[in-house]
Coordinates of C-alpha atoms in Angstrom, one line a residue:
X3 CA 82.3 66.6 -109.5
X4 CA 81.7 68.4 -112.6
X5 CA 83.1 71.7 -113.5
X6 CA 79.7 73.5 -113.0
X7 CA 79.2 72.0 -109.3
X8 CA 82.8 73.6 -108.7
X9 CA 82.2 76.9 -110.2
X10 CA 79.5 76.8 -107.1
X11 CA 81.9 76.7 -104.4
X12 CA 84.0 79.4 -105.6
X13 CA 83.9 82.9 -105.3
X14 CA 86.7 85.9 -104.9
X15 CA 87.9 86.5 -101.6
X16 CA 86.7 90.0 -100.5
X17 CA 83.4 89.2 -102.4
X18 CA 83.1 86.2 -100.2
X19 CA 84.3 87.9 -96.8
X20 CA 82.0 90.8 -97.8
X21 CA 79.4 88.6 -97.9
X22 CA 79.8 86.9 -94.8
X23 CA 80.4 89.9 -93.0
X24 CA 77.0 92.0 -94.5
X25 CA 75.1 88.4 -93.2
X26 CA 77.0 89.4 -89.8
X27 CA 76.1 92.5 -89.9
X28 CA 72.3 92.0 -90.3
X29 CA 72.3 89.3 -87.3
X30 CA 73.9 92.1 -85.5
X31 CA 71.5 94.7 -86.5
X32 CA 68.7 92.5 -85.5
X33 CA 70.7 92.2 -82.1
X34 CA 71.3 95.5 -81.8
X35 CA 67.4 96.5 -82.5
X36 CA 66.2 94.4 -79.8
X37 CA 68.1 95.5 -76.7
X38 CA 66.2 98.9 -76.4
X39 CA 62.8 96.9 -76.2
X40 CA 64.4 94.4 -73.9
X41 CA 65.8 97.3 -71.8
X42 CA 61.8 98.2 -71.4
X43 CA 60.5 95.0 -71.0
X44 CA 63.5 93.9 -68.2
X45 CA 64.7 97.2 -66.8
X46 CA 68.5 98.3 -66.9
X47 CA 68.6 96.3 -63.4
X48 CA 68.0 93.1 -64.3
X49 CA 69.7 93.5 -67.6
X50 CA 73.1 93.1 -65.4
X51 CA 71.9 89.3 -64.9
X52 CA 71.7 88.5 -69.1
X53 CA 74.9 90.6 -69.8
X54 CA 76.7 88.7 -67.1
X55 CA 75.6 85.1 -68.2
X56 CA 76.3 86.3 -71.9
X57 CA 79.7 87.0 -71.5
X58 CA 80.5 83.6 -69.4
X59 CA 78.4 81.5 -72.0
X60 CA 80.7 83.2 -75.1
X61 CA 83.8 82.5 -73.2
X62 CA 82.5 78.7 -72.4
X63 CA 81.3 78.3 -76.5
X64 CA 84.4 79.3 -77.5
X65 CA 86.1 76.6 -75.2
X66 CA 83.3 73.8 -76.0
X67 CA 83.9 74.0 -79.5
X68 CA 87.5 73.6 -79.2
X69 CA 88.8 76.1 -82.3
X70 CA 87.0 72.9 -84.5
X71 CA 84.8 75.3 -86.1
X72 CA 88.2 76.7 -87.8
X73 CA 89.8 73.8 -88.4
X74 CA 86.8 71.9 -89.9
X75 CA 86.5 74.5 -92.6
X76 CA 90.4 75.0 -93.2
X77 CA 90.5 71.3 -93.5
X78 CA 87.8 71.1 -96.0
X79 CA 89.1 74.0 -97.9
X80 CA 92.2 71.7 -98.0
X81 CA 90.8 68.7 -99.0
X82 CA 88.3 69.9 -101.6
X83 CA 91.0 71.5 -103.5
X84 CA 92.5 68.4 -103.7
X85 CA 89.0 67.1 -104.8
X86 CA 89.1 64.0 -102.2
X87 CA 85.8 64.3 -101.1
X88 CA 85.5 61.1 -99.1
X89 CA 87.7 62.9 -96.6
X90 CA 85.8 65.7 -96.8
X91 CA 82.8 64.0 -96.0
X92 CA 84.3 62.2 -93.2
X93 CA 85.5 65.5 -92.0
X94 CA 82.2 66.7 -91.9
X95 CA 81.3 63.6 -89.8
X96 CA 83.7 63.5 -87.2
X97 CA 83.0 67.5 -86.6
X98 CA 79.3 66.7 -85.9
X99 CA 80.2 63.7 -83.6
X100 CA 83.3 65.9 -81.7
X101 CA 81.3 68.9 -81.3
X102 CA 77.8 67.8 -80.5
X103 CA 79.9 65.8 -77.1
X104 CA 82.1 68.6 -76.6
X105 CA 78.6 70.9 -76.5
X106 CA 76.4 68.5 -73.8
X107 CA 79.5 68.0 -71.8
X108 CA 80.2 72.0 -71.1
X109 CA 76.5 72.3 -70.5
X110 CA 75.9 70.2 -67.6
X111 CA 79.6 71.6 -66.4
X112 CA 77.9 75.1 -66.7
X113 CA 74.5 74.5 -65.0
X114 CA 76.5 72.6 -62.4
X115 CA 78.7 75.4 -61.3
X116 CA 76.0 78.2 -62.0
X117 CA 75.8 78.4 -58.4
X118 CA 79.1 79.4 -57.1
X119 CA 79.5 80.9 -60.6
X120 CA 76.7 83.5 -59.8
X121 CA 78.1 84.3 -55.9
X122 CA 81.7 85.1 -57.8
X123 CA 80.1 87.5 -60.3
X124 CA 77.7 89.9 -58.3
X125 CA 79.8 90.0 -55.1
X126 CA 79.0 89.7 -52.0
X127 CA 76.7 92.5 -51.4
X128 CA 74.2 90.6 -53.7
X129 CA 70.9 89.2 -52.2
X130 CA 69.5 85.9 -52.3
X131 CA 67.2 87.1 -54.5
X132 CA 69.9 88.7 -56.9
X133 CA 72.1 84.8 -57.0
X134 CA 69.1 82.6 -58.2
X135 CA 68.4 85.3 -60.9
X136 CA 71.6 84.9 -62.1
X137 CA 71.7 81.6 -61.3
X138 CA 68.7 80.4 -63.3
X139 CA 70.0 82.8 -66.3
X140 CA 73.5 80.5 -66.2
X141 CA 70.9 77.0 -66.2
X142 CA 68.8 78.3 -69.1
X143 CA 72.2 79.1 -71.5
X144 CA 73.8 76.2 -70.6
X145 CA 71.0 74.7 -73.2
X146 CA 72.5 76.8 -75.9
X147 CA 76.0 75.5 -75.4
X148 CA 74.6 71.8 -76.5
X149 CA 72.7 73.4 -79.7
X150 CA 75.0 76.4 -80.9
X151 CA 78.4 73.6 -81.1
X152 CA 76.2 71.5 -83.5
X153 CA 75.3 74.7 -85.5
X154 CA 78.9 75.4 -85.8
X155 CA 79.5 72.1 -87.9
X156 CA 77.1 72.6 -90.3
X157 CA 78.7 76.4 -90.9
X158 CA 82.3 75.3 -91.1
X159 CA 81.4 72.8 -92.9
X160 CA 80.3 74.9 -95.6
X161 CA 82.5 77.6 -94.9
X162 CA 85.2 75.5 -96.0
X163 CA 83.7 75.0 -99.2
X164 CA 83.3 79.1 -99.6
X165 CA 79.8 78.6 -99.7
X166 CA 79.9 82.0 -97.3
X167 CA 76.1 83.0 -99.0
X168 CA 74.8 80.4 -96.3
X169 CA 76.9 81.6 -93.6
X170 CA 75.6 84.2 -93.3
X171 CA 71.9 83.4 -94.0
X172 CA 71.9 81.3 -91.2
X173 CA 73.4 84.0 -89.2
X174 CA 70.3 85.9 -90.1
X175 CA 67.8 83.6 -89.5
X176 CA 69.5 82.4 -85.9
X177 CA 68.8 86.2 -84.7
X178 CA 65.5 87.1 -86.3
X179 CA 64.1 83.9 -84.9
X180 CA 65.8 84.5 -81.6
X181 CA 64.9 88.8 -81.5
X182 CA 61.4 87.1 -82.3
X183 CA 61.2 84.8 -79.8
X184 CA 62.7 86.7 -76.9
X185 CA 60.5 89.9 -77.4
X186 CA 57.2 87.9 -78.1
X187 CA 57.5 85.6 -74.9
X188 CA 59.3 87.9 -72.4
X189 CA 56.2 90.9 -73.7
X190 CA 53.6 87.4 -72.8
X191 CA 55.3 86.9 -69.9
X192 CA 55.0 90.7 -68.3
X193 CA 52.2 91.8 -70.0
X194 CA 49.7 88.9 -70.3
X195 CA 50.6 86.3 -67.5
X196 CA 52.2 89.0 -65.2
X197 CA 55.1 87.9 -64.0
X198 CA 58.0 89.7 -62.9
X199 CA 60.2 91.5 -65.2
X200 CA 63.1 89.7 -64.9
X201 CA 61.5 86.9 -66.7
X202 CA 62.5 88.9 -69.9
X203 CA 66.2 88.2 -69.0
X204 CA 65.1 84.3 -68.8
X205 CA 63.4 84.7 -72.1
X206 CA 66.5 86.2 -73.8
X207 CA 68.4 83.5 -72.7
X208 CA 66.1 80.7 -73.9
X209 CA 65.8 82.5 -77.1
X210 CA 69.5 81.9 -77.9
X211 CA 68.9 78.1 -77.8
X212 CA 65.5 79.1 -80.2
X213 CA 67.7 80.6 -82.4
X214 CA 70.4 77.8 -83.0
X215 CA 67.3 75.6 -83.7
X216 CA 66.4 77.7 -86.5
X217 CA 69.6 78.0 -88.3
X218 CA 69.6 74.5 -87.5
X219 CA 66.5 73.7 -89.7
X220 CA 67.7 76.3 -91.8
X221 CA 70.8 74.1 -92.6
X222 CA 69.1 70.6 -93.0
X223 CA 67.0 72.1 -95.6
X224 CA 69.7 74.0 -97.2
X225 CA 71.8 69.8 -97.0
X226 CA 69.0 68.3 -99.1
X227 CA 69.2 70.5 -101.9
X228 CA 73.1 71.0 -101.8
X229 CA 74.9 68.1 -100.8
X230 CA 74.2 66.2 -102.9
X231 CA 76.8 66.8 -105.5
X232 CA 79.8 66.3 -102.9
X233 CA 78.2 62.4 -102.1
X234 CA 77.9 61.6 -105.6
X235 CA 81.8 62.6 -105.6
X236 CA 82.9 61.1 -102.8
X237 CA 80.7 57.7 -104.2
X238 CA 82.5 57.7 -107.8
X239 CA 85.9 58.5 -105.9
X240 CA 88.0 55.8 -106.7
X241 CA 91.0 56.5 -103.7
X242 CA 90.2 55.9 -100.2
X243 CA 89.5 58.6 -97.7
X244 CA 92.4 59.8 -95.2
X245 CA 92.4 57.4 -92.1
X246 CA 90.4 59.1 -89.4
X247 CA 93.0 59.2 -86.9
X248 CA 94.9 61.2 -88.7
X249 CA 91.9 63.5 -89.8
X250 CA 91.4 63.6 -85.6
X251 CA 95.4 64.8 -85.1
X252 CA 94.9 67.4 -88.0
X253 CA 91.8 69.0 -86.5
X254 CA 93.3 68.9 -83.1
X255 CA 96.5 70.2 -83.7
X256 CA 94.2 73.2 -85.8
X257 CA 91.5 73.2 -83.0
X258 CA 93.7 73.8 -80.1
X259 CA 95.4 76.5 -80.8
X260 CA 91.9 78.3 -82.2
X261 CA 90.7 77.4 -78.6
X262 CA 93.4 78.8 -76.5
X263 CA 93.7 81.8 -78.7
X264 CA 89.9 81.9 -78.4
X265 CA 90.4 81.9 -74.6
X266 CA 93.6 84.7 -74.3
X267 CA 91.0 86.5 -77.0
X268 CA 88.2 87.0 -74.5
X269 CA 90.3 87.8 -71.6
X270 CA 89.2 91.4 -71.9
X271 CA 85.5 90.0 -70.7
X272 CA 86.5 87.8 -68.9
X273 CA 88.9 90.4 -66.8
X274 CA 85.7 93.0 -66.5
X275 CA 82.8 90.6 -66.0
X276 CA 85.1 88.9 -62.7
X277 CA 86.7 92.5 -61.4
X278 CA 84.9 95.5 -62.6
X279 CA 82.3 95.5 -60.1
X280 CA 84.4 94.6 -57.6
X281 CA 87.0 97.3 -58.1
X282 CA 84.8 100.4 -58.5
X283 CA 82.7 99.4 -55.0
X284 CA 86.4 99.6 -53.4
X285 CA 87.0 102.9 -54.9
X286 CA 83.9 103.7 -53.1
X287 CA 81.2 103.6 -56.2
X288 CA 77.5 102.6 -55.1
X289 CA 77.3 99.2 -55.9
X290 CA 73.8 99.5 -58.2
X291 CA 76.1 102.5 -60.2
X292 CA 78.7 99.8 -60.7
X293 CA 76.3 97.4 -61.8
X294 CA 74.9 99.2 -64.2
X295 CA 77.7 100.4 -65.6
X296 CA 79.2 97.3 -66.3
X297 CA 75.9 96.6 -67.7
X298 CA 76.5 99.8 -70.2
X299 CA 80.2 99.1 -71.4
X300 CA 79.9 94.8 -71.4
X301 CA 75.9 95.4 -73.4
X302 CA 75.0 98.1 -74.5
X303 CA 78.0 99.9 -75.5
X304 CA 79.3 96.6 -76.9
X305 CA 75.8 96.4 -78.9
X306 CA 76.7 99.3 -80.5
X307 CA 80.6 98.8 -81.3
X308 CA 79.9 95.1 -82.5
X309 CA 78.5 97.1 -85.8
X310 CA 82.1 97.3 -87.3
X311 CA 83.4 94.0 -85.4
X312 CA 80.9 92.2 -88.0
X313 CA 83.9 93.1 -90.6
X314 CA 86.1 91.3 -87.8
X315 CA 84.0 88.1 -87.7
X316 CA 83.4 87.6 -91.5
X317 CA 87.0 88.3 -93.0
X318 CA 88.8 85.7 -90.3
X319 CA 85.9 83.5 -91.4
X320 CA 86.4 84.3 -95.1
X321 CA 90.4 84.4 -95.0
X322 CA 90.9 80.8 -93.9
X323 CA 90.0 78.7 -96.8
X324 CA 91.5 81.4 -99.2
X325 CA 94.8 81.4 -97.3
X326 CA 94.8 77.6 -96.6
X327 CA 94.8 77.1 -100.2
X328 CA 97.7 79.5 -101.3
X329 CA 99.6 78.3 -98.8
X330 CA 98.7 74.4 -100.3
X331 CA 99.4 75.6 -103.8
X332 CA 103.0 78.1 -102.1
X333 CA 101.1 80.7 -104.2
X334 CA 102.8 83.5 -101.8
X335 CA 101.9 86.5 -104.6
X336 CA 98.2 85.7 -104.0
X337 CA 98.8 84.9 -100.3
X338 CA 100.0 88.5 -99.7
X339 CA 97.3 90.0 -102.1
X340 CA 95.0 88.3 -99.8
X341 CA 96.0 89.7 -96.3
X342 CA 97.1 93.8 -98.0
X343 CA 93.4 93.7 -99.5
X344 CA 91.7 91.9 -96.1
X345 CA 93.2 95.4 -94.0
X346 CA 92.4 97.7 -96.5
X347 CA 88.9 96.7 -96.9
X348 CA 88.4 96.4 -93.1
X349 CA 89.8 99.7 -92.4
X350 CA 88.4 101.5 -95.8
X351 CA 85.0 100.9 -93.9
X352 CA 85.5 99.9 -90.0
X353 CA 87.4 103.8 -89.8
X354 CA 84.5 105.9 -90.5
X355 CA 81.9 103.9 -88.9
X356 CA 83.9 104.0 -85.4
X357 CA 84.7 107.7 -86.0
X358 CA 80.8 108.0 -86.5
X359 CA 80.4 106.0 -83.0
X360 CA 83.0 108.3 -81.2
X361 CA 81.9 111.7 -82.6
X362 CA 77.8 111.0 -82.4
X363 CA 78.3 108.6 -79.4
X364 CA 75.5 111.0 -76.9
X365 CA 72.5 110.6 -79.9
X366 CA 73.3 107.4 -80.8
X367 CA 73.1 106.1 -77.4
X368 CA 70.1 107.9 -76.7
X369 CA 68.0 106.8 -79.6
X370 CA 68.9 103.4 -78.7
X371 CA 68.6 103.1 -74.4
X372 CA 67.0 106.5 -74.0
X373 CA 68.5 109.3 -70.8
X374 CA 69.0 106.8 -68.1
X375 CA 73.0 107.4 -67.3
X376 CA 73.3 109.1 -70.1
X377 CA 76.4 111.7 -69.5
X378 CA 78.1 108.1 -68.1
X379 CA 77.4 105.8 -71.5
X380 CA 78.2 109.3 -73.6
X381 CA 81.8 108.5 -72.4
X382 CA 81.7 105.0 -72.4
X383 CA 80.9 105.0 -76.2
X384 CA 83.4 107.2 -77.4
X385 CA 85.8 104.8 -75.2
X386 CA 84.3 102.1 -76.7
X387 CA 84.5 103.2 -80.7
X388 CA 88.5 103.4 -80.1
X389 CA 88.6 99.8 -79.0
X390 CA 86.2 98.7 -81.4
X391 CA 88.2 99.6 -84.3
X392 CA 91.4 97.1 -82.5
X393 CA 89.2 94.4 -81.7
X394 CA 87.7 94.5 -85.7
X395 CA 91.7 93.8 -86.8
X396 CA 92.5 91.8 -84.0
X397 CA 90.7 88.9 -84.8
X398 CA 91.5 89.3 -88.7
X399 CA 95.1 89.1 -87.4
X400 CA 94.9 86.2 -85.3
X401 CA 93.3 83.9 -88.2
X402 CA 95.7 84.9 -90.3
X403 CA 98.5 83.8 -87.7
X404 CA 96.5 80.6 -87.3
X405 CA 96.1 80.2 -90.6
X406 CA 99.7 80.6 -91.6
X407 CA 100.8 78.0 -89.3
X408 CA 102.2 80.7 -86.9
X409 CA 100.1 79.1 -84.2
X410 CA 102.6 79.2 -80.9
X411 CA 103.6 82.6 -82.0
X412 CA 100.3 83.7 -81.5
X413 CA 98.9 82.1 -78.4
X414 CA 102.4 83.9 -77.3
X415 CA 101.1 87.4 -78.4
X416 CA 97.5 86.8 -77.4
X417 CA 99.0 85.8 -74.1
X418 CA 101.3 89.4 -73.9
X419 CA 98.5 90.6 -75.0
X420 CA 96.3 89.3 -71.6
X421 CA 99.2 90.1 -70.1
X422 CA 99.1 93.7 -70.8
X423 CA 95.4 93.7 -69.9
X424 CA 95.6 92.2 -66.3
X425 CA 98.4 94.2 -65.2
X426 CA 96.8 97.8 -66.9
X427 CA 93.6 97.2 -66.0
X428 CA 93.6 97.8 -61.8
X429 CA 96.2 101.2 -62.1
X430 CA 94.4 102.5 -65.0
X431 CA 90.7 102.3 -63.1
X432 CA 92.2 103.7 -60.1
X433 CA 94.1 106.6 -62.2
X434 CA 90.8 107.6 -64.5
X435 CA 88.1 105.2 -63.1
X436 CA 85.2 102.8 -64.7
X437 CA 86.7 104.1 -68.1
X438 CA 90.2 102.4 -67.2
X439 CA 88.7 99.0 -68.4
X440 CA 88.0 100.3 -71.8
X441 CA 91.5 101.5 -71.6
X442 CA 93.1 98.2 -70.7
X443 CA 91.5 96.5 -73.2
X444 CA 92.4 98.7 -76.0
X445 CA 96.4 97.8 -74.8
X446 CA 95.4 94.7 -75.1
X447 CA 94.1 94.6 -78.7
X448 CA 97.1 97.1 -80.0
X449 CA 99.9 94.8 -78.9
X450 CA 98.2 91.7 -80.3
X451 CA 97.9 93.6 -83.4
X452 CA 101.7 94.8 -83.4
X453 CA 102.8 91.4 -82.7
X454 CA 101.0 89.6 -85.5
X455 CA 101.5 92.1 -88.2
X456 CA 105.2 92.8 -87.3
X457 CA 105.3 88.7 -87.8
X458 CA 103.8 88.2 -90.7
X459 CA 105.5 90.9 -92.4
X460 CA 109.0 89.0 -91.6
X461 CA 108.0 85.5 -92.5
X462 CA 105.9 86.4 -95.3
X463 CA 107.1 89.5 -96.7
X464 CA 104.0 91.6 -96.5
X465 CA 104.4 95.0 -97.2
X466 CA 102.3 97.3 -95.0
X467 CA 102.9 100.7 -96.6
X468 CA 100.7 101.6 -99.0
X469 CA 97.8 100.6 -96.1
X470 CA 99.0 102.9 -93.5
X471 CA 99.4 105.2 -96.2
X472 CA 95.9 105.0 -97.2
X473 CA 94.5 104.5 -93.7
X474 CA 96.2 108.1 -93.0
X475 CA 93.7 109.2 -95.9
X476 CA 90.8 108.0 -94.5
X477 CA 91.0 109.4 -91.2
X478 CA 91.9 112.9 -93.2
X479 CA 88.6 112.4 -95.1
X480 CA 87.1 111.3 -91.4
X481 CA 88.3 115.0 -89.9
X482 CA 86.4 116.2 -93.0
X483 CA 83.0 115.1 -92.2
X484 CA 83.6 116.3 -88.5
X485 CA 84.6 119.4 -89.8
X486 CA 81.3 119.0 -91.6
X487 CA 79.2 118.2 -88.8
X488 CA 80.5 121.3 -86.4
X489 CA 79.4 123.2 -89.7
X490 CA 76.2 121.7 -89.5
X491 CA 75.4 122.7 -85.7
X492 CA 76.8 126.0 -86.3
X493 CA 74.1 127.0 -89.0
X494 CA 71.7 125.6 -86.3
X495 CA 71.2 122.1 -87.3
X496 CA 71.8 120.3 -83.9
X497 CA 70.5 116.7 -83.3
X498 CA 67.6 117.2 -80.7
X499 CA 67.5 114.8 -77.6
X500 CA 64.1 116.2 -76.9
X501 CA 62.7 112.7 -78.0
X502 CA 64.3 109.8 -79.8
X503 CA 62.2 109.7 -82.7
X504 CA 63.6 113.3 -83.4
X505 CA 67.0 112.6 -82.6
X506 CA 66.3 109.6 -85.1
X507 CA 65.5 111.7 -87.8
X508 CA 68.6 114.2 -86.8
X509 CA 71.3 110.6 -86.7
X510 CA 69.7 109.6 -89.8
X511 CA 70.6 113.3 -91.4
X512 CA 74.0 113.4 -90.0
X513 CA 74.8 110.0 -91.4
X514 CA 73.6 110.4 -94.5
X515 CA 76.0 113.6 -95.2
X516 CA 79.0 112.2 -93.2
X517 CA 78.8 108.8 -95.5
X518 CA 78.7 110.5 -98.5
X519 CA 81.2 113.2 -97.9
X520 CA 83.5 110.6 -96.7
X521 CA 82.6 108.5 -100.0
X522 CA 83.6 111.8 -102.3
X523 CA 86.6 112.4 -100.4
X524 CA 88.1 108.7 -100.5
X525 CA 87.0 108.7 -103.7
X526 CA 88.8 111.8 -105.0
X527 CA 92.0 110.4 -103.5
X528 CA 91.8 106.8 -105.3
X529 CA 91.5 104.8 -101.6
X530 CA 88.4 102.5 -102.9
X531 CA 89.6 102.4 -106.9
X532 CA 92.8 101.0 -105.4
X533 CA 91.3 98.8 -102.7
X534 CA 88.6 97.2 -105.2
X535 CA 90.5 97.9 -108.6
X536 CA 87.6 99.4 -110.1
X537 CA 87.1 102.9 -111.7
X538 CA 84.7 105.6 -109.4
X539 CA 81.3 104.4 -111.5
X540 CA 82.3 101.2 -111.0
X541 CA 83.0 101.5 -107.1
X542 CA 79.5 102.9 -107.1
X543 CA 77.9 100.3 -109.1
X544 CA 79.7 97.6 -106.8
X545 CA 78.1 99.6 -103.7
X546 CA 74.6 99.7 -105.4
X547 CA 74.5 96.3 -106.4
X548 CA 75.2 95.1 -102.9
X549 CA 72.7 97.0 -101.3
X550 CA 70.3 95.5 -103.4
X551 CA 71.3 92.1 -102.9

């Protein structure tokens, strides 16, 4: 490969994960934007059937795929940087194979059991009606566990390579396709052929599957112009590939710990999708009240907190080849660079955008799902901002762990940390009710964090100071703009909830002020000059510059 083809596979770390996570963040906007239409098209009713079968088929994905999505890109990052490209071409083989069998096989396990599956999760005060609802909702995502696990090869597979730019295009496409397909077919289905509404719910399930098959396209155009380079390598490589049996053992003993990590991770869904229900009926809630609120916390509210997750997802995507290859290279200055400049970047921006969710959470909400439970979701949200700040770190910290071949260690915290979740999660629901499961989560999520950091620090030296000390900062500067905002209603300037399209117009105001007064302040105390070693025009420049890309 010739030093210009390798100049295109490399790019600087937070440049990269920024990348990956802006691609994130639009797939998530696009997500985000279409759950107010579905609400309409489905009602908040039937939307309890798509959040139910969500949460299940994100669990079973993670467990389908095996943690190979991880270890097919740390791999790759391992072996390109060694410039064997014969391996990494049989990599990139043996992922396709593993996952596409590993995809069909979960599938026909999850339409199988959709039955009994359905009768576990809506209790047994649900109709006949209510089970083959959910029922056919399980059958039609089972089809998107076959598709999404071959998607997943084709991103790892250039994720390894850093090539993070298509990462997150095909994040993009997967959910404007899918936004597109869901709304245009469930509105045909109510409005045109008249069906009942809950045929929106079967639409948005079927429109994951659409989705995949996009990105999918996406990526086998994107192959012909772009791998061509790494086959012409491998061709004139003179040394032979890695056997493939021991390529197997390597992305096993990767894979499996990402999958049982993957599993303890989502054992705060897990734990509310099989109990929550459950619990607050035998406290003595109305059973449709429970229902939709675990509809509001596990959907809607989690629509809204996945916003700063997106950092989450696209620095633990970002972090592995970067770390895989200091480690390769025992380059443990730049390894520790790495993970300081990972937190503070996460927290520089995660911080105000969950202060914004927990001190706006009553407008944003209503612009988004309208008055229905309203003075419920107002407190689920600001619930809900707390935990998404720990679950934006907590993933960042278990693929570093994974990463830095602190595997058991971390299946051992993620298990305390499942731990801490089952056994807070009953006492703390009967002690403050349906908020209790927001609680128990964030437990979770703070001693996972703990764990990790506090371990990483001793085997790798990692100071953590000057981050605390400038995460202190920024919640000073995030106490500013609140200060700000009470200013702002006291000269009269309240966000209306008269209609959404004024409150809108009020959010968009209030944001606007609070981002750049919190910009000013941070800037005035040197947080994003030392974060991005830039001077102040030059961390506006950088800001511009990726707005406009």
């Amino acid at each position: 490969m010739t030093s210009d083809e390798k100049k295109k596979v490399k790019s600087s770390f937070i440049a990269g994960s920024l990348t990956s996570s802006a691609g994130v963040f639009l797939s998530k906007l696009v997500g985000l934007l279409y759950v107010s239409p579905l609400h309409s098209l489905a009602t908040l009713n039937n939307m309890d059937y798509y959040s139910a079968a969500y949460n299940y088929y994100s669990v079973l994905l993670q467990i389908c795929s095996a943690g190979l999505p991880y270890a097919v890109a740390a791999i790759i990052a391992k072996y390109a940087s060694k410039d064997d490209w014969k391996t990494v071409m049989l990599v990139r083989r043996l992922s396709i194979g593993i996952l596409s069998a590993f995809g069909f096989a979960m599938a026909v396990i999850f339409a199988a059991v959709s039955g009994p599956l359905s009768s576990s999760v809506l209790g047994p005060e649900a109709t006949a009606a209510d089970l083959q609802k959910q029922k056919i909702t399980f059958i039609i995502l089972s089809l998107a566990l076959f598709l999404v696990p071959i998607l997943y090869s084709y991103r790892s597979f250039y994720q390894g390579l850093k090539d993070l730019k298509s990462y997150a295009d095909s994040q993009v496409i997967e959910q404007f396709v899918r936004v597109g397909f869901l709304l245009g077919m469930g509105w045909v289905c109510i409005y045109i052929f008249g069906l009942d509404r809950v045929w929106a719910v079967y639409m948005a399930a079927l429109g994951t599957s659409i989705g995949a098959l996009g990105a999918l396209f996406y990526y086998l155009r994107y192959d012909r112009r772009h791998i061509g380079p790494i086959r012409r390598a491998a061709r004139n490589q003179t040394t032979r590939p890695v056997d493939h049996k021991v390529l197997m053992k390597e992305l096993f003993a990767f894979g499996v710990p990402y999958l049982i990590t993957a599993i303890f991770g989502n054992s705060q869904v897990l734990v509310n999708t099989q109990f929550f229900v459950s619990t607050m009926t035998s406290m003595g809630m109305d059973y449709q009240l429970a229902r939709n609120l675990y509809t509001i916390i596990q959907l809607n509210c989690d629509k809204l907190t996945s916003i700063p997750q997106v950092l989450g997802i696209g620095f633990s995507s970002g972090i592995v080849p970067y770390m895989t290859i200091s480690l390769e290279q025992r380059n443990f200055k730049e390894l520790r660079k790495n993970i300081r400049a990972c937190l503070d970047t996460v927290l520089y921006i995660g911080i105000p955008v969950c202060w914004a969710l927990f001190t706006l959470a009553r407008p944003i909400y209503f612009v988004l799902y309208g008055a229905d439970r309203l003075d419920y979701a107002e407190v689920c949200m600001q619930w809900e901002a707390l935990l998404a700040l720990c679950t934006t770190i907590t993933p960042i910290c278990t693929s570093m762990m994974l990463t830095l071949h602190l595997r058991k260690e971390s299946i051992f915290y993620l298990g305390v940390g499942f731990a801490v979740k089952c056994a807070t999660f009953y006492p703390l629901m009967r002690a403050t009710g349906y908020t209790g499961a927001i609680t128990s989560s964030i437990l979770c999520s703070v001693a996972i964090i703990y764990l990790s950091l506090a371990k990483i620090h001793n085997r790798y030296q990692v100071s953590y100071r000057a981050t605390v000390f400038r995460a202190v900062k920024m919640l000073l500067a995030c106490f500013a703009v609140s200060g700000a905002f009470a200013l702002m209603r006291l000269a009269g300037f309240d966000i209306s909830l008269s209609s959404r399209p004024m409150a809108l117009l009020g959010l968009a105001v209030y944001a606007a002020v609070g981002g750049l007064l919190y910009l000013y302040l941070t800037m005035q105390m040197k947080i994003p000059q030392a974060i991005f070693h830039v001077s102040g025009k030059g961390v506006l420049r950088r800001i511009f510059r990726q707005g406009r890309a």
